[in-house]
XYZ file of C-alpha atoms in Angstrom:
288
model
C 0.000 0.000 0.000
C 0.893 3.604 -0.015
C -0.232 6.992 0.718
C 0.300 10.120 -1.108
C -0.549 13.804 -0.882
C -0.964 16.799 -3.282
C -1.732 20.447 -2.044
C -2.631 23.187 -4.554
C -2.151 26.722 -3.062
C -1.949 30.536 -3.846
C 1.736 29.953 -3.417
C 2.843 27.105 -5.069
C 2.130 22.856 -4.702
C 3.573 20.391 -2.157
C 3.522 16.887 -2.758
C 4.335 14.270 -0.095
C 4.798 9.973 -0.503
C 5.924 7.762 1.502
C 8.114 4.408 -0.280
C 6.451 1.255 0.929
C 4.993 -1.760 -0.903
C 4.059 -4.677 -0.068
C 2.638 -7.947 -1.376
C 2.193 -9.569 2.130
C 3.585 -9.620 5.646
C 6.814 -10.901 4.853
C 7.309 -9.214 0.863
C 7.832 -5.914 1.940
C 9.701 -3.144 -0.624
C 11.050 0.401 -0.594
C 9.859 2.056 -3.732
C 9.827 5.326 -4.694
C 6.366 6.848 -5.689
C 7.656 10.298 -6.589
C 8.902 11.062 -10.169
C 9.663 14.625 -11.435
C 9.930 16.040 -14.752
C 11.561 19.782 -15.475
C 12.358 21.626 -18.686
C 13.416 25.133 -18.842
C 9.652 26.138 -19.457
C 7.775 23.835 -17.410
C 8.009 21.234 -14.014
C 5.738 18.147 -12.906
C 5.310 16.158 -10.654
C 3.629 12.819 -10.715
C 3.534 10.255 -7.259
C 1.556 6.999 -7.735
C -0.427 4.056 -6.316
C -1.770 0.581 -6.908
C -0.205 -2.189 -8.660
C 3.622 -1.335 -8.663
C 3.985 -3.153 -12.416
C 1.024 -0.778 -13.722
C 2.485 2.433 -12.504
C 6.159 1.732 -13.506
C 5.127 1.014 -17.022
C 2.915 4.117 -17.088
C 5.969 6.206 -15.465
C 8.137 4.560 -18.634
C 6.143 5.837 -21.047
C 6.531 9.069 -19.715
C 10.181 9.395 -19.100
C 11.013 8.168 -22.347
C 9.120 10.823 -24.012
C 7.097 8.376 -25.968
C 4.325 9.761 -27.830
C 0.678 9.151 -26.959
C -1.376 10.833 -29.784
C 1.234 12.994 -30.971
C 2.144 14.449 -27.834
C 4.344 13.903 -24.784
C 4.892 15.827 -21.198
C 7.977 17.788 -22.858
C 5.739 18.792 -25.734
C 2.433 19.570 -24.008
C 1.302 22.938 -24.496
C -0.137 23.263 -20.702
C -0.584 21.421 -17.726
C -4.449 19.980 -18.794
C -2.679 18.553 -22.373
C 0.064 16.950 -20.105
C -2.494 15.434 -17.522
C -4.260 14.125 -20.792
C -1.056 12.424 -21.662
C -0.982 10.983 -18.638
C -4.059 9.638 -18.791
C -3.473 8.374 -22.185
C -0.680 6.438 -21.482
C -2.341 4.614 -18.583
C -4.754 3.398 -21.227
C -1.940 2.136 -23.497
C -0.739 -0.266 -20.147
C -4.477 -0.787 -19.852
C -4.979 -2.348 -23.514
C -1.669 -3.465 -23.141
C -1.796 -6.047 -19.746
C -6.175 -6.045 -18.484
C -6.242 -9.122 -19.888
C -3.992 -11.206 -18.664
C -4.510 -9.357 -15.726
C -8.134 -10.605 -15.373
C -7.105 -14.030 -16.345
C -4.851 -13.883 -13.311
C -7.663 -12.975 -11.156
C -6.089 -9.374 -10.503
C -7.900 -6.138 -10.899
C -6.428 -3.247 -13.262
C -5.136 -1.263 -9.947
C -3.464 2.222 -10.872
C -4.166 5.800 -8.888
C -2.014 9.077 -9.780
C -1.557 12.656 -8.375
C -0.183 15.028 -11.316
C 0.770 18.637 -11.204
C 2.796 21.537 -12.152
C 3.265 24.813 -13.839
C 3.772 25.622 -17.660
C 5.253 28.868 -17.734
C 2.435 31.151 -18.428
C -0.338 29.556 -16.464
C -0.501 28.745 -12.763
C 0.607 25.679 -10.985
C -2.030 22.957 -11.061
C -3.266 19.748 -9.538
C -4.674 16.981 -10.796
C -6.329 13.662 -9.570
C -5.910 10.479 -12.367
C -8.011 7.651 -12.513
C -7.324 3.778 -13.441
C -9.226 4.727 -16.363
C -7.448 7.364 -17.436
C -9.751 10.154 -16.237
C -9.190 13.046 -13.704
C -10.174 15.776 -12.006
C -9.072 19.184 -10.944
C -8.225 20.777 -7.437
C -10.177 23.756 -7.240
C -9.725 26.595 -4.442
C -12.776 24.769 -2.529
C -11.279 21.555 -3.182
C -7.409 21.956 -2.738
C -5.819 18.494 -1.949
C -5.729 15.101 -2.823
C -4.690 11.933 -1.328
C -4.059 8.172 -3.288
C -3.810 5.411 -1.622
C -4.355 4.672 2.843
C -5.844 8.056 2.845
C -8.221 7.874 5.486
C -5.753 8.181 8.503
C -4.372 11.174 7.426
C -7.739 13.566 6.408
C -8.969 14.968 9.730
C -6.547 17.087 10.282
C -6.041 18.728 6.350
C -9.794 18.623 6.838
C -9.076 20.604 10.047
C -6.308 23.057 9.092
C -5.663 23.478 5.032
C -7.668 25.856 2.821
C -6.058 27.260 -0.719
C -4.644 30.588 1.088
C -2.490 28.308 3.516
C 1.258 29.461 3.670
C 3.634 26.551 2.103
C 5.610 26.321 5.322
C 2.240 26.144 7.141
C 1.002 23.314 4.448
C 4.189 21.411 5.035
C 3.759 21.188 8.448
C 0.212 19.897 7.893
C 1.684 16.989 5.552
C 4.274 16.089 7.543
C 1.569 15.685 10.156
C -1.292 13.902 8.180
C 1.595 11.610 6.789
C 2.674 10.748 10.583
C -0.851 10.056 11.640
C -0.804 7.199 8.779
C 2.248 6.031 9.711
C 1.081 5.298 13.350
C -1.971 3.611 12.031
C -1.195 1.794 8.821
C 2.156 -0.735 8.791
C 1.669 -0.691 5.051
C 2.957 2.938 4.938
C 6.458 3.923 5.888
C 9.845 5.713 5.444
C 11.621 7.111 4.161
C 9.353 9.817 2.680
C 9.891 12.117 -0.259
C 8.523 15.701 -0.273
C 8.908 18.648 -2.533
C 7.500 22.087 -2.009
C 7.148 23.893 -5.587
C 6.551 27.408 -5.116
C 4.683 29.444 -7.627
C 6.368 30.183 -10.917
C 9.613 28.607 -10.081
C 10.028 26.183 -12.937
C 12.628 24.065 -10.870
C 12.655 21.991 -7.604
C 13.722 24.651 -5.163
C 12.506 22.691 -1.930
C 13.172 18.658 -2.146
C 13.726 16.698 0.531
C 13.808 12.809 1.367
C 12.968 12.257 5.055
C 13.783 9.221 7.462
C 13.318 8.689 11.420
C 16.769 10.681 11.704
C 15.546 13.886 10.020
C 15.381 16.187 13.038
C 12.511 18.268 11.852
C 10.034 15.544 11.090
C 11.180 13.351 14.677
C 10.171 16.805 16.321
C 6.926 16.119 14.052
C 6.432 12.773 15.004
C 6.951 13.134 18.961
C 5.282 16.544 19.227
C 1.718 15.500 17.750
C 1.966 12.381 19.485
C 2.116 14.741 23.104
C -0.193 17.493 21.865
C -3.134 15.050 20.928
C -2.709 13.734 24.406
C -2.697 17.115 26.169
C -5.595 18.244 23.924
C -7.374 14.889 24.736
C -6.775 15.205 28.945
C -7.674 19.309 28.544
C -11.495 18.272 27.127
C -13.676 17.965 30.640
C -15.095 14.576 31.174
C -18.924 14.056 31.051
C -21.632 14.774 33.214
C -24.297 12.164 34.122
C -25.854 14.390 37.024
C -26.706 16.703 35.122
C -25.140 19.506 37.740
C -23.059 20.943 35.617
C -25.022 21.789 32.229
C -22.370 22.492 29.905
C -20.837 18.701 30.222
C -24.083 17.223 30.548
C -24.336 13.902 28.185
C -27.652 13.090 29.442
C -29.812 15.714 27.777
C -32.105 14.111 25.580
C -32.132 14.175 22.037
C -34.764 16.173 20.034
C -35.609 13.678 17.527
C -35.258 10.399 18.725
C -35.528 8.621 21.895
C -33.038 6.485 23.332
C -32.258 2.829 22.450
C -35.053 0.645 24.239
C -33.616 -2.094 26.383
C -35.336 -5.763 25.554
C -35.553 -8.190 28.749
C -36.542 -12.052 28.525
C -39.980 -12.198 28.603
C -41.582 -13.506 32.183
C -41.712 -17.019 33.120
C -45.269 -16.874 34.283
C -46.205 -15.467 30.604
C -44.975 -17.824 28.542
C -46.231 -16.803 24.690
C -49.153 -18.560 24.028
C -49.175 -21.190 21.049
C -51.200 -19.855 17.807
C -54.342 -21.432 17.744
C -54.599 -24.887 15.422
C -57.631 -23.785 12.739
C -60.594 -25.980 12.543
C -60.610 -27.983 9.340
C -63.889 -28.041 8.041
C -64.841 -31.889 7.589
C -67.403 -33.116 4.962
C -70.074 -35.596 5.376
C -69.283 -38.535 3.305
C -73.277 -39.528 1.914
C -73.213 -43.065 0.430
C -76.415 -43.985 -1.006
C -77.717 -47.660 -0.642
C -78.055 -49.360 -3.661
């Protein structure tokens, strides 16, 4: 498994992705999800997830600068026609391998995160499908995550929005990636970030983080206390009632409680159904 994060922002991107896979408890891999492409007019970034074979055939393609319909990421004239070539060339694996995937009993598995800036337009984020598909981060809607994503949501939920500083944003990644660390052994270090800022053109923050990266052990041991101080600082609850703002056992408007059932009494036993009468005809026989 794997987990990934994209941010779209006023001020740039930052991508985050951890470097585990696994095929089972005891086949376990460092690979790396992150794979950047720069030109003197443009940058991308693409991190992936899903079957490892799909995604390093669909990062081929791209490296080599193969066309897909007459067009590649070095000759795209903005970010959307690159993301198209993306998606293009995870249809070519597609037509390529589904079938012999199916006949293997294994689904066509491939999620990406793509973004970037073509000089001339503004950095942008998008989400890629198995099929080859995508959508857009928006302002309203300016993250993604691929792959064990669910660990690590409350708190960009919580905290991002598109006018959040980089630094501020990296902090939050660093700490959604750490919360998926402690819950999920299929995700782990080392990690590789980069923070693009706006209009750039070039990889001016890029990092690879491990446990002895001072910054992100601060990260990791920090959160871990701060949860646990926020946690103990929350009042307990009231079942009294004597103190009104920590009562819990106010009832709710539009529902009652949960009835309680009991074994019904031994002295009312459930009577048996009663047997209905079968109606019985006379049998006449006439005497010859």
């Amino acid at each position: 498994m794997t987990y990934c994060i994209g941010l779209c922002l006023n001020d740039g991107l930052v991508f985050l992705s951890d470097t585990r896979t696994n095929a089972g408890v005891d086949q376990i891999g460092t690979f790396r999800k992150m794979t950047l492409f720069q030109n003197k007019d443009r940058f991308f970034t693409l991190m992936s997830a899903g079957n490892l074979a799909i995604t390093q055939s669909v990062k081929e393609i791209l490296l080599q600068g193969q066309l897909v319909k007459g067009k590649n990421l070095w000759t795209a004239k903005n970010s959307y026609e690159a993301v198209v070539v993306v998606g293009d060339a995870i249809k070519q694996v597609y037509e390529r391998d589904h079938v012999a995937l199916e006949k293997a009993g294994l689904e066509f598995n491939c999620n990406m995160i793509f973004g970037g800036q073509v000089k001339g337009e503004k950095p942008r984020l998008f989400n890629v499908y198995s099929a080859g598909n995508f959508i857009e981060a928006t302002p309203e809607t300016c993250y993604f995550q691929i792959g064990e994503s669910k660990y690590g949501k409350p708190i960009l939920d919580r905290v991002l929005n598109f006018n959040t500083p980089l630094n501020l944003a990296t902090k939050c990644a660093l700490i959604s990636m750490d919360s998926t660390l402690k819950s999920n052994i299929s995700v782990g270090l080392p990690l590789d970030m980069l923070v693009y800022e706006k209009n750039s053109l070039k990889a001016t923050k890029l990092v690879t983080l491990d446990d002895a990266n001072p910054y992100f052990a601060m990260i990791h041991q920090a959160w871990g206390e701060k949860l646990r101080e926020a946690f103990n600082s929350i009042a307990e609850p009231s079942w009294s009632g004597a103190n009104k703002s920590r009562d819990i056992s106010t009832p709710a408007k539009k529902m009652g409680i949960v009835p309680i059932n009991h074994p019904p009494s031994k002295g009312r036993a459930p009577k048996a159904a009663p047997a209905k009468k079968v109606a019985m005809k006379k049998v006449v026989t006439k005497k010859k």
